CSV table of C-alpha atoms and ligand atoms in Angstrom, one decimal:
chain,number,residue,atom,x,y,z
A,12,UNK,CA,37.6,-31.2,13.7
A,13,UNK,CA,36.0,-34.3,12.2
A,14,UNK,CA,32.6,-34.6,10.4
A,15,UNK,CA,30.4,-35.0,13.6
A,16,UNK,CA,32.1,-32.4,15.5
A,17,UNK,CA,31.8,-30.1,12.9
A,18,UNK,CA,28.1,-30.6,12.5
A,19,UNK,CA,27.2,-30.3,16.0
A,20,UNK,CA,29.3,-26.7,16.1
A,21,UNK,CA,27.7,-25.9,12.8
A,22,UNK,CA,24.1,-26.9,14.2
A,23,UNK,CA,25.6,-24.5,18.0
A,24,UNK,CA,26.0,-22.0,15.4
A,25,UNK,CA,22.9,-22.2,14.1
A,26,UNK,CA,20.9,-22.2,17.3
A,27,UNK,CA,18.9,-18.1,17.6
A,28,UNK,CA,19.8,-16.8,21.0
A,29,UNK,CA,17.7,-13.5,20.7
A,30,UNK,CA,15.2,-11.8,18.9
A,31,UNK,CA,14.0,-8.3,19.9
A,32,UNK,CA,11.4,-6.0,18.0
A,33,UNK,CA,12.8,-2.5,17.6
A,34,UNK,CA,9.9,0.3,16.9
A,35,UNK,CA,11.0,3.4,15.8
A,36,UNK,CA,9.5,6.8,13.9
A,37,UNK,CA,12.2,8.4,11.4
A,38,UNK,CA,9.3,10.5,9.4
A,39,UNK,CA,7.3,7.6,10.4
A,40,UNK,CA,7.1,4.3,12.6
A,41,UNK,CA,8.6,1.0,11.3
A,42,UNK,CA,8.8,-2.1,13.7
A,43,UNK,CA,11.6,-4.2,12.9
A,44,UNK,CA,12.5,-7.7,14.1
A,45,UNK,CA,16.4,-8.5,14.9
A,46,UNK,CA,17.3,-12.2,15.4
A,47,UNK,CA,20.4,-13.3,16.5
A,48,UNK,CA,22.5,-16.5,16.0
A,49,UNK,CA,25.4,-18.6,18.4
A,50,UNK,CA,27.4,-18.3,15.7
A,51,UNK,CA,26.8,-14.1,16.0
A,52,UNK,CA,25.0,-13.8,12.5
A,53,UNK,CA,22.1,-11.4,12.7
A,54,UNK,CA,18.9,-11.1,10.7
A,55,UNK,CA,16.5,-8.4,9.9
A,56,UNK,CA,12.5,-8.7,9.3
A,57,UNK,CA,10.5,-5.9,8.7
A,58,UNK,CA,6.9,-6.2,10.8
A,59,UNK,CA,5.2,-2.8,10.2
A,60,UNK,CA,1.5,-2.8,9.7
A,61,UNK,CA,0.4,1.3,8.9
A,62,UNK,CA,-1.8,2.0,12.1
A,63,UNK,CA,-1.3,-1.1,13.8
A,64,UNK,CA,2.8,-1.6,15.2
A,65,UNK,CA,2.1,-2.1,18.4
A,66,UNK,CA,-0.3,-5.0,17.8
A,67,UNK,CA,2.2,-6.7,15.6
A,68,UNK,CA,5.0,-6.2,18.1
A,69,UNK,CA,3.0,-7.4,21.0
A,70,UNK,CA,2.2,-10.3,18.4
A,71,UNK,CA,6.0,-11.4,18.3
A,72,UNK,CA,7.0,-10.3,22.0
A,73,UNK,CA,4.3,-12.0,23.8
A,74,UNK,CA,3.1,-14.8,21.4
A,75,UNK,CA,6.2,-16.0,18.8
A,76,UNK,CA,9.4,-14.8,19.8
A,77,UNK,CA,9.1,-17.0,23.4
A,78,UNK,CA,9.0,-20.1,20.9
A,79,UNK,CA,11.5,-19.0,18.5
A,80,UNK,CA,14.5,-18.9,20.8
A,81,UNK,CA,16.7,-22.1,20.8
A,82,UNK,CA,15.7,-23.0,17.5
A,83,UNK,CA,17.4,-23.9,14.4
A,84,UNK,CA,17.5,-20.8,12.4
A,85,UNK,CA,18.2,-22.7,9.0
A,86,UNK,CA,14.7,-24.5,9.6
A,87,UNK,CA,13.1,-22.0,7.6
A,88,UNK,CA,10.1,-23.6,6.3
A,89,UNK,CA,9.3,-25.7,9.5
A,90,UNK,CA,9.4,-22.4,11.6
A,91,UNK,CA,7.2,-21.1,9.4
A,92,UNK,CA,4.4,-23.9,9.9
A,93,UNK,CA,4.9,-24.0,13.2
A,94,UNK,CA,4.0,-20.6,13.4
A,95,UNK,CA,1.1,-20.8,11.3
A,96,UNK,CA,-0.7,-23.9,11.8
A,97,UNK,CA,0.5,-23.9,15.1
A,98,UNK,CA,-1.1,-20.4,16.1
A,99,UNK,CA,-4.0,-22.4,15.5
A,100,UNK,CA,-6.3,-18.3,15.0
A,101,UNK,CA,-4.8,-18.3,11.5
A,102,UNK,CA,-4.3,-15.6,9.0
A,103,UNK,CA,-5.2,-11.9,9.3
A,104,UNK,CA,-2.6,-9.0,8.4
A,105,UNK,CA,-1.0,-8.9,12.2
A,106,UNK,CA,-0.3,-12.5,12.7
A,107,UNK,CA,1.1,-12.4,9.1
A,108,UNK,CA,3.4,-10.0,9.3
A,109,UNK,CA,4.8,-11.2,12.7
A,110,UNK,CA,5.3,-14.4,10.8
A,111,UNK,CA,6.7,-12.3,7.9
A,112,UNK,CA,9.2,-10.6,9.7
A,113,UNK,CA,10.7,-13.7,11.6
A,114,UNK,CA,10.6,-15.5,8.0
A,115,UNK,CA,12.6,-12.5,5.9
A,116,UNK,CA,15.0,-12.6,9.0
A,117,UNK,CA,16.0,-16.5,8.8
A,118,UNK,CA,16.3,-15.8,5.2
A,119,UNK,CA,18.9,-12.9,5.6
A,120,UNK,CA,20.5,-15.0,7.9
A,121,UNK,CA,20.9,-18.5,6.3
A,122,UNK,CA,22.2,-15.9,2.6
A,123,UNK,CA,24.6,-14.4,5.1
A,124,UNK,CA,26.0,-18.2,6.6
A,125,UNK,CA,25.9,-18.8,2.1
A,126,UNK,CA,27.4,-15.7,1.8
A,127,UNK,CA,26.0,-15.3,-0.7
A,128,UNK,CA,22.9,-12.6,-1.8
A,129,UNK,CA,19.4,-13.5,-1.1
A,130,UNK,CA,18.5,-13.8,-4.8
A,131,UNK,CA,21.3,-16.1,-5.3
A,132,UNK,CA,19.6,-18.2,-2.4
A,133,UNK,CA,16.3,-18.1,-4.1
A,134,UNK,CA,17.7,-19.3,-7.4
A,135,UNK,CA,19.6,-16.5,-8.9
A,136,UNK,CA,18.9,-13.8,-11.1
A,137,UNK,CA,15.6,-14.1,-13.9
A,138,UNK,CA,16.9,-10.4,-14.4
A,139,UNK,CA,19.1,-7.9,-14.3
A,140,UNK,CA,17.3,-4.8,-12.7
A,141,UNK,CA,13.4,-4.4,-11.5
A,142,UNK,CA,11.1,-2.0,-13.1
A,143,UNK,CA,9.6,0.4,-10.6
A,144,UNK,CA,6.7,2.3,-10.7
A,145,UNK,CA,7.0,6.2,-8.7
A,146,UNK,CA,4.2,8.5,-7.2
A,147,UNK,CA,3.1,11.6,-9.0
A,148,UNK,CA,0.3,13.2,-7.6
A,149,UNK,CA,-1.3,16.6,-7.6
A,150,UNK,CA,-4.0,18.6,-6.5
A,151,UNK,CA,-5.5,19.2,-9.5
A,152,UNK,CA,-5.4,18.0,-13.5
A,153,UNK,CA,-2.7,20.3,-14.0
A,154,UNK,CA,-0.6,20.2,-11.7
A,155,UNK,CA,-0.9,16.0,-11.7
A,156,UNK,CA,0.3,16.0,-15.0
A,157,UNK,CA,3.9,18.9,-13.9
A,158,UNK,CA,4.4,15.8,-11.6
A,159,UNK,CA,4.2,13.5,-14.6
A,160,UNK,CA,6.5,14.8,-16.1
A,161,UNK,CA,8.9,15.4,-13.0
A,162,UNK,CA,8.9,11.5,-12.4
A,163,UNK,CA,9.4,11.2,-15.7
A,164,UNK,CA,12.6,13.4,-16.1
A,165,UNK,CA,13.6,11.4,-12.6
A,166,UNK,CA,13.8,8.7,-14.9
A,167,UNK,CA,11.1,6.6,-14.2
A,168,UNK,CA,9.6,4.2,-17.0
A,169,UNK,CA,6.2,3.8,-15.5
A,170,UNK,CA,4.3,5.8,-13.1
A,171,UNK,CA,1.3,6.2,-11.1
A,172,UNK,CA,-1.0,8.9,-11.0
A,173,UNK,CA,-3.0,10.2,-8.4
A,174,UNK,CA,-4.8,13.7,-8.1
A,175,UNK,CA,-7.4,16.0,-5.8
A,176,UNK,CA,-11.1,15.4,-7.2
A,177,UNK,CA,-13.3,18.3,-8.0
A,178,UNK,CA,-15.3,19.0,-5.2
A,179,UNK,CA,-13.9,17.0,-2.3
A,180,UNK,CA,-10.9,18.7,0.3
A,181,UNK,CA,-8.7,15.7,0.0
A,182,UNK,CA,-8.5,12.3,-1.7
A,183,UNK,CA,-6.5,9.6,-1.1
A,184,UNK,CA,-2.6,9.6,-3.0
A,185,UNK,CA,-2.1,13.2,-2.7
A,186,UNK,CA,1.0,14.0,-0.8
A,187,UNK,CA,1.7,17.3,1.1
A,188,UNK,CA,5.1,16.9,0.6
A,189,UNK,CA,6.6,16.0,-3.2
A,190,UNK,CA,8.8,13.0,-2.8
A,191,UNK,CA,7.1,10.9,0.1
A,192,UNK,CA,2.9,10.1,0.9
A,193,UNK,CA,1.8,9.1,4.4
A,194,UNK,CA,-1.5,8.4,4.8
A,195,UNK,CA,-1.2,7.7,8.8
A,196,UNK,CA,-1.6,11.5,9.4
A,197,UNK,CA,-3.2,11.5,12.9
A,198,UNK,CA,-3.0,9.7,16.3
A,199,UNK,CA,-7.3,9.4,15.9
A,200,UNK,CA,-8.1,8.8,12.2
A,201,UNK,CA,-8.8,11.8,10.4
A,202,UNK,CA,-12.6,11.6,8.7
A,203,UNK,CA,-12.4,12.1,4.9
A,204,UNK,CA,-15.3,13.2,2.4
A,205,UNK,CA,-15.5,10.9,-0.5
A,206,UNK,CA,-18.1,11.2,-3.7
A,207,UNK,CA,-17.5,8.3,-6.2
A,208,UNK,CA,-19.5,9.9,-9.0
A,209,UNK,CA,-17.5,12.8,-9.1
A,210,UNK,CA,-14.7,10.6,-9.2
A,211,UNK,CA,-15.9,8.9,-11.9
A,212,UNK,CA,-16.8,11.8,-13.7
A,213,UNK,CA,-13.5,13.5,-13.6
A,214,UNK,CA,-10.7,10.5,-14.0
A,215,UNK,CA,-11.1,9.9,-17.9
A,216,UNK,CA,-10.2,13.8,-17.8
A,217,UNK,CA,-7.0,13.3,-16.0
A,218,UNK,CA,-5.4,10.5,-18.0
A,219,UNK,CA,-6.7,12.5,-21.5
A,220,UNK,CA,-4.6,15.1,-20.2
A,221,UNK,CA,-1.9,12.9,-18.6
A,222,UNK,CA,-1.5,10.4,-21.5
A,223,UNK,CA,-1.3,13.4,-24.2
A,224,UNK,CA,1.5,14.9,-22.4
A,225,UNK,CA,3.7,12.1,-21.3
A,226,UNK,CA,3.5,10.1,-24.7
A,227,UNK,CA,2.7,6.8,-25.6
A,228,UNK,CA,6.2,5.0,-24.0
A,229,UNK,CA,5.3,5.6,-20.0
A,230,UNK,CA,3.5,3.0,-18.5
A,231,UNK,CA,1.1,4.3,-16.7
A,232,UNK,CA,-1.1,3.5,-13.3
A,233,UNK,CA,-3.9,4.0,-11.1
A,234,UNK,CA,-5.1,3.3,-7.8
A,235,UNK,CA,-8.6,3.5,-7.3
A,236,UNK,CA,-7.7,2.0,-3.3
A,237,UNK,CA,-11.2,0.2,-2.9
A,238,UNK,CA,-13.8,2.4,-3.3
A,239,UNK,CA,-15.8,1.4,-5.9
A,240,UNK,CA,-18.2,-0.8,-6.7
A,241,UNK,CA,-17.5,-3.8,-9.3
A,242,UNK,CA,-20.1,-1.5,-12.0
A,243,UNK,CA,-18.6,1.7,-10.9
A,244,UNK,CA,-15.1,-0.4,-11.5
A,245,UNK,CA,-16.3,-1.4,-14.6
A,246,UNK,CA,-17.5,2.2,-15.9
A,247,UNK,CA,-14.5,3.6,-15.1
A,248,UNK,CA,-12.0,0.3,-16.5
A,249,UNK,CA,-14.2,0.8,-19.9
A,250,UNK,CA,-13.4,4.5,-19.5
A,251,UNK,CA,-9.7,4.6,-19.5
A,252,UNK,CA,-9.4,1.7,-22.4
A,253,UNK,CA,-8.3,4.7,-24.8
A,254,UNK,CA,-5.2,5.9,-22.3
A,255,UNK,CA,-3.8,2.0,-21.8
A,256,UNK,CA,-2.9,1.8,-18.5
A,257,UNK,CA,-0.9,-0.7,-16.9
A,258,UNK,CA,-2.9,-1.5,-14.6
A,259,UNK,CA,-5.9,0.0,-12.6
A,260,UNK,CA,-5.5,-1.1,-8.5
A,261,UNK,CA,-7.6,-2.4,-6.2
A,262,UNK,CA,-11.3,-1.3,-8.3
A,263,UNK,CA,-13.2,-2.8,-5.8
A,264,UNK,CA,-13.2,-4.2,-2.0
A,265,UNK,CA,-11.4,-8.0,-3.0
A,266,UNK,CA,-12.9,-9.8,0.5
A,267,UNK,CA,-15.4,-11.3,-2.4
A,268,UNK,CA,-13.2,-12.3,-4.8
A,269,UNK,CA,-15.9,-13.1,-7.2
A,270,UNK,CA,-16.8,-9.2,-7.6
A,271,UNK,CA,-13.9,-8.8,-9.7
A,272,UNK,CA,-16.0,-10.8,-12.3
A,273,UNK,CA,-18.3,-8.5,-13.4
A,274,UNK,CA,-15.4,-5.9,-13.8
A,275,UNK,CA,-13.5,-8.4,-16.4
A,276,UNK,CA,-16.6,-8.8,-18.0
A,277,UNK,CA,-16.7,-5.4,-19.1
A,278,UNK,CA,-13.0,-4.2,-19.7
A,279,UNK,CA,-9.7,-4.7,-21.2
A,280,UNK,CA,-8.4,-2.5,-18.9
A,281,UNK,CA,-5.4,-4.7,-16.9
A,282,UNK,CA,-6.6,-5.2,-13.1
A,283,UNK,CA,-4.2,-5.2,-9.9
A,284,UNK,CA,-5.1,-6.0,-6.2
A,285,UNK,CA,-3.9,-7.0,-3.3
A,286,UNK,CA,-1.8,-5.3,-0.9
A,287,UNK,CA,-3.7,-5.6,1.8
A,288,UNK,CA,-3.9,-9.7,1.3
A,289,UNK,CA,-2.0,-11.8,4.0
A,290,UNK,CA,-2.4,-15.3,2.7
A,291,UNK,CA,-3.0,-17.2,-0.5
A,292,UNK,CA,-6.4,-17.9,0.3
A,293,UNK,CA,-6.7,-14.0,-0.2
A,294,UNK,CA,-6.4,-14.1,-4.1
A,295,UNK,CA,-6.9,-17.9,-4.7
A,296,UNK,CA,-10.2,-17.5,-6.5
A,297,UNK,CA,-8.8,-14.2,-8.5
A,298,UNK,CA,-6.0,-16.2,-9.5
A,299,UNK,CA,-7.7,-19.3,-10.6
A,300,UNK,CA,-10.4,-17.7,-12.4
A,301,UNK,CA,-7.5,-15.5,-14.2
A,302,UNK,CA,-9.9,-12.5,-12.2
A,303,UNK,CA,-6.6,-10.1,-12.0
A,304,UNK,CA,-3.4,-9.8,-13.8
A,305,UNK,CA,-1.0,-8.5,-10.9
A,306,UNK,CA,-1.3,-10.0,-7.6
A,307,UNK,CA,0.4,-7.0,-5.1
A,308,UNK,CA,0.9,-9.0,-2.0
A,309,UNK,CA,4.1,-7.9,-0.1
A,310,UNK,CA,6.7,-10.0,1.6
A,311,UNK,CA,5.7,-8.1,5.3
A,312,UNK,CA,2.3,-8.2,4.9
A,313,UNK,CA,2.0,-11.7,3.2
A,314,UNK,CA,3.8,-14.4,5.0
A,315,UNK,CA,7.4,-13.8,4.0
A,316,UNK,CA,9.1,-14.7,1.5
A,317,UNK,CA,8.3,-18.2,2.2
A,318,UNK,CA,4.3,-17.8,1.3
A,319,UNK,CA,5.2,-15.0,-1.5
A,320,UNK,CA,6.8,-17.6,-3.6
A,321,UNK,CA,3.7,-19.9,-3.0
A,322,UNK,CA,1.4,-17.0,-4.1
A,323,UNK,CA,4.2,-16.2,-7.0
A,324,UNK,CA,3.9,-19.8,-8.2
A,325,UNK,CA,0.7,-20.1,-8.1
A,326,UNK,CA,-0.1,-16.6,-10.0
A,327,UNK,CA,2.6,-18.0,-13.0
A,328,UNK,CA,0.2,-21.3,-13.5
A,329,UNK,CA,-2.7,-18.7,-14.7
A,330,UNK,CA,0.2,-15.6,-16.2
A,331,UNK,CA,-0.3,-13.5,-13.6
A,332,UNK,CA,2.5,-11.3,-12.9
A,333,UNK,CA,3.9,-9.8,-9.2
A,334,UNK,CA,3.2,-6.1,-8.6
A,335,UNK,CA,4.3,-6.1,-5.1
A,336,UNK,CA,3.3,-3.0,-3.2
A,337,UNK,CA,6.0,-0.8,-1.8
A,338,UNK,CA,4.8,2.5,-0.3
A,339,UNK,CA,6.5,4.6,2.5
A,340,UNK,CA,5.1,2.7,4.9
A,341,UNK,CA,6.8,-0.6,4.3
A,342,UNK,CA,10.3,-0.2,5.8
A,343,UNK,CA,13.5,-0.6,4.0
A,344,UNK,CA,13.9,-3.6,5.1
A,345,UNK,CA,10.8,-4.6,3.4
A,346,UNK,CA,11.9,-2.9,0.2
A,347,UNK,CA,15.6,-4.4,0.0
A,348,UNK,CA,13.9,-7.8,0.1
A,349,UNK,CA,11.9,-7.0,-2.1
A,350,UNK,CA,13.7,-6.5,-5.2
A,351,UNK,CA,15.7,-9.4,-4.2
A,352,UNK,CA,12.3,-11.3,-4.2
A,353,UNK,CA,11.6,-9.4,-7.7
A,354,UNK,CA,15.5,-10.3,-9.1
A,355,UNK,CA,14.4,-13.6,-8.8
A,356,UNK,CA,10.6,-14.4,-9.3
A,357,UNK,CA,10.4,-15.7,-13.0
A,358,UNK,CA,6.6,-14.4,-13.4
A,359,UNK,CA,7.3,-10.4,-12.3
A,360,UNK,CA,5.5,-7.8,-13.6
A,361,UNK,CA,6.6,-4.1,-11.5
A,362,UNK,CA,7.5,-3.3,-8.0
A,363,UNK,CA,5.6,-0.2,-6.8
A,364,UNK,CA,8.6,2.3,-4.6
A,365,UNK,CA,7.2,5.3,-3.2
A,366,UNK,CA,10.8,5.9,-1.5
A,367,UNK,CA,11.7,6.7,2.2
A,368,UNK,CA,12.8,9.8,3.4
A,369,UNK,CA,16.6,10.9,4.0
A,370,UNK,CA,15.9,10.8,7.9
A,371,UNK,CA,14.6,7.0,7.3
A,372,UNK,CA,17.4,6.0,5.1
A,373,UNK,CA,20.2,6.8,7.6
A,374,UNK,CA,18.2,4.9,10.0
A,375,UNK,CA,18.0,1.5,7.6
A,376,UNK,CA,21.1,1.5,6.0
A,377,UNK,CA,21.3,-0.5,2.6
A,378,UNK,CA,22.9,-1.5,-0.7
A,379,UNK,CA,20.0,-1.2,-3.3
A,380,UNK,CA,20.3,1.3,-5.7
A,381,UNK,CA,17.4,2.9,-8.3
A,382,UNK,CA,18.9,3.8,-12.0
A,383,UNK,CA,16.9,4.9,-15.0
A,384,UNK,CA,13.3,3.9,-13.9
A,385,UNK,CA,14.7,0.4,-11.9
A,386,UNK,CA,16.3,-1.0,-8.9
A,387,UNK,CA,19.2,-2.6,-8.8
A,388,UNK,CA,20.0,-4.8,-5.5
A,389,UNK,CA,23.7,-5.4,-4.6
A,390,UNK,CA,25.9,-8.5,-4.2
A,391,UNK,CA,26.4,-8.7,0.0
A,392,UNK,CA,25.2,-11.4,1.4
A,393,UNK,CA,21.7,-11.5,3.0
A,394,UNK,CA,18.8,-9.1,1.6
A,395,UNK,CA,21.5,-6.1,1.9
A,396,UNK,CA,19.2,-3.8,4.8
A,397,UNK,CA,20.1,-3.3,8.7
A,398,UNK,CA,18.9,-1.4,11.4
A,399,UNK,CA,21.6,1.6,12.9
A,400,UNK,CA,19.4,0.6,16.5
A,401,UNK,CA,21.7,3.8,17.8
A,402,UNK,CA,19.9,6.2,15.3
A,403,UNK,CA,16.4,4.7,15.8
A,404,UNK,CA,16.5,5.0,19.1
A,405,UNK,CA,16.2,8.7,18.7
A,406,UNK,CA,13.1,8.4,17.1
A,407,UNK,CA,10.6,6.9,19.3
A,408,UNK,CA,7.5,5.7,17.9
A,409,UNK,CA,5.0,8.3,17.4
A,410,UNK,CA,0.9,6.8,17.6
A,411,UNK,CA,-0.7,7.5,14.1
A,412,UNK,CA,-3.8,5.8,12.3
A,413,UNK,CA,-5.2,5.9,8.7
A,414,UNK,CA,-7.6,8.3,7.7
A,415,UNK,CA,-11.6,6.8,7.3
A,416,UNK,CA,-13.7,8.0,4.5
A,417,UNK,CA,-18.0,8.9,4.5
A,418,UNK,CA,-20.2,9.7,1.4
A,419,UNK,CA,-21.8,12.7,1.9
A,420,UNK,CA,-24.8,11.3,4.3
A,421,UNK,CA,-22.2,10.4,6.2
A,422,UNK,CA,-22.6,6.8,5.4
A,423,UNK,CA,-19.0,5.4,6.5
A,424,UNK,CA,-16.8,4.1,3.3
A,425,UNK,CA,-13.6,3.3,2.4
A,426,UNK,CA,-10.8,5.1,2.6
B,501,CS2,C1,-1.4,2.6,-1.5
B,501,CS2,C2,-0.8,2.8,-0.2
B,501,CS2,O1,0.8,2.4,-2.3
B,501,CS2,C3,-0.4,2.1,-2.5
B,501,CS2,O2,-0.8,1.5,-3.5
B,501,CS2,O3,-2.5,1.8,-1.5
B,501,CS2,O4,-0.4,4.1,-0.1
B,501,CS2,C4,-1.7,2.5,1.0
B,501,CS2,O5,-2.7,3.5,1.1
B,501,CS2,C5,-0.8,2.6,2.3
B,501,CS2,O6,0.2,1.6,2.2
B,501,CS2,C6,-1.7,2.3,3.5
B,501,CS2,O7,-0.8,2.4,4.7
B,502,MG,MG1,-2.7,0.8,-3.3
């Protein structure tokens, strides 16, 4: 075959033929996007948004995936823009995460036609493993620091604690179950008491306790999941100076970036936020104004992989570091990229992994593996998750939404 004939078969081969969205509910629901090549390679994308599947797989059935078919799958970045500029409503976490998944699925694809591993693709390994950060959580002071310690004879190097508060029913990172947290617990959201002060009050209490028990080594983190204000940040940032956490997550609601100000101003204590961000303009003003010191924007909920290195890169110029998140509720696929993404990414700081349940593993078979507090991703070619469709197809998607929070007067928060 000469040169021209063999590009024109090489270019057949790269033309996608199909794309369908798969939603399923192993233990919980996960939309996935499959794209298929002439040449038969296939590509997987995850595109779950907690609460809001449907809207992201009505996004890509009805508004992208029409567009996608006949192109050239290898035209990565130009799919991308065309998606983006040309969607001309830009932004927002459901168009982002339909973009996301078509753009981690083009990327599987064009590693598997390198064979090679996505990392390799990206630029090869900055290192050998990727720390990970687990979930303990516990009702009370006591019984957050037993899960501590559990996590820490699992083998994990840093860890993030989350416990009930004095006073209130439920608060947000404490799991019914002891491995896996899902907050999507109702098909209406539940309601959920919050009372900050009592928060405040109590969470220099926990890490005294949790920092005496687990030692000096264990890195240690906190998610105080928006609900403060920057001074109520920055009381409790001063607060848990003596405990040196890793980091303390999203303090404060980020849509005004400049909040995050005030909080700097008045603590040492390391600052992470992000994982509800879908584009750079998200975190540009925490990044430039060196605001943060993790930015924990996700490959599904962020672009791809495609915008992730554009918010990576940018996050490097100011030494900010990636903290990607990585709970339950971003799929496997999401996860396997991800540490692929984190092999690579010269400026990484941790990868949160909140693991998947057994039932959710069959379902998303894959090749990444943890060991002693890290994850190690495999060499086959592509980001190394698929989709058993078979298996899902016995789980069909079940309608859930997160929970919403109220002060006391019933003023509405959040959660
Ligand atoms: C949390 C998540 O993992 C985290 O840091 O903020 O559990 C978050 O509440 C869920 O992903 C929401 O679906
Ligand atoms: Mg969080």
């Amino acid at each position: 075959m000469n040169a021209t004939s063999q590009a024109s078969s090489s270019m057949r081969d790269r033309k996608i033929t199909s794309a369908r969205v798969n939603v399923c509910s192993p233990n919980r629901n996960f939309v996935t996007l499959i794209i298929e090549t002439e040449g038969g390679v296939v590509g997987y994308g995850d595109a779950t948004l907690n609460g809001r599947e449907l809207a992201v797989a009505s996004y890509l059935n009805d508004h992208l995936i029409p567009a996608l078919i006949g192109k050239d799958c290898g035209q990565i970045e130009d799919i991308w823009q065309y998606f983006y500029k040309g969607a001309y409503w830009r932004r927002g976490p459901v168009t982002m995460s339909a973009i996301a998944a078509i753009d981690t699925a083009l990327w599987d694809i064009k590693a598997k036609m390198a064979n090679m591993p996505l990392y390799q693709l990206l630029g090869g390994k900055s290192r050998d493993s990727v720390l990970v950060y687990g979930h303990a959580n516990g009702t009370d002071a006591s019984h957050t620091v037993e899960e501590v310690l559990r996590y820490k004879e699992m083998g994990y190097q840093a860890i993030r604690a989350q416990s009930g508060v004095p006073g209130l029913d439920v608060a947000y990172g404490v799991s019914k179950d002891k491995m896996y947290y899902e907050p999507a617990d109702s098909h209406l959201p539940s309601e959920q008491l919050w009372d900050t002060r009592a928060y405040l009050n109590f969470i220099p209490k926990l890490f005294e306790k949790v920092r005496d028990a687990v030692g000096t080594e264990t890195a240690l983190l906190h998610d105080g999941h928006h609900r403060m204000t920057p001074q109520e940040a920055a009381r409790l940032g001063k607060s848990l100076e003596p405990f040196d956490l890793f980091w303390l997550e999203d303090a404060t609601p980020a849509e005004n970036q400049e909040a995050f100000r005030l909080i700097r101003q008045h603590t040492t204590t390391p600052l992470a936020v992000g994982e509800i961000f879908n584009s750079i303009h998200d975190c540009r003003e925490l990044i430039q104004n060196q605001l943060i010191d993790f930015i924990r924007t996700t490959i599904v909920h962020a672009g791809g992989i495609t915008h992730l290195r554009r918010i990576a890169d940018l996050a490097a110029l100011y030494q900010i570091r990636t903290g990607s998140h990585g709970a339950t509720d971003l799929s496997p696929v999401c996860m396997g990229t991800a540490i692929h993404f984190d092999t690579w990414v010269p400026n990484f700081g941790i990868q949160e992994y909140m693991r998947h349940t057994e039932a959710t593993d069959e379902v998303f078979p894959h090749d990444y593996k943890f060991e002693s507090g890290h994850m190690i991703c495999a060499e086959t070619p592509g980001h190394g998750v698929t989709l058993d469709e078979k298996l899902a197809a016995k789980y069909p998607y079940d309608p859930r939404q997160l929970p919403i929070a109220r002060l006391k007067d019933g003023t509405m928060w959040n959660w």
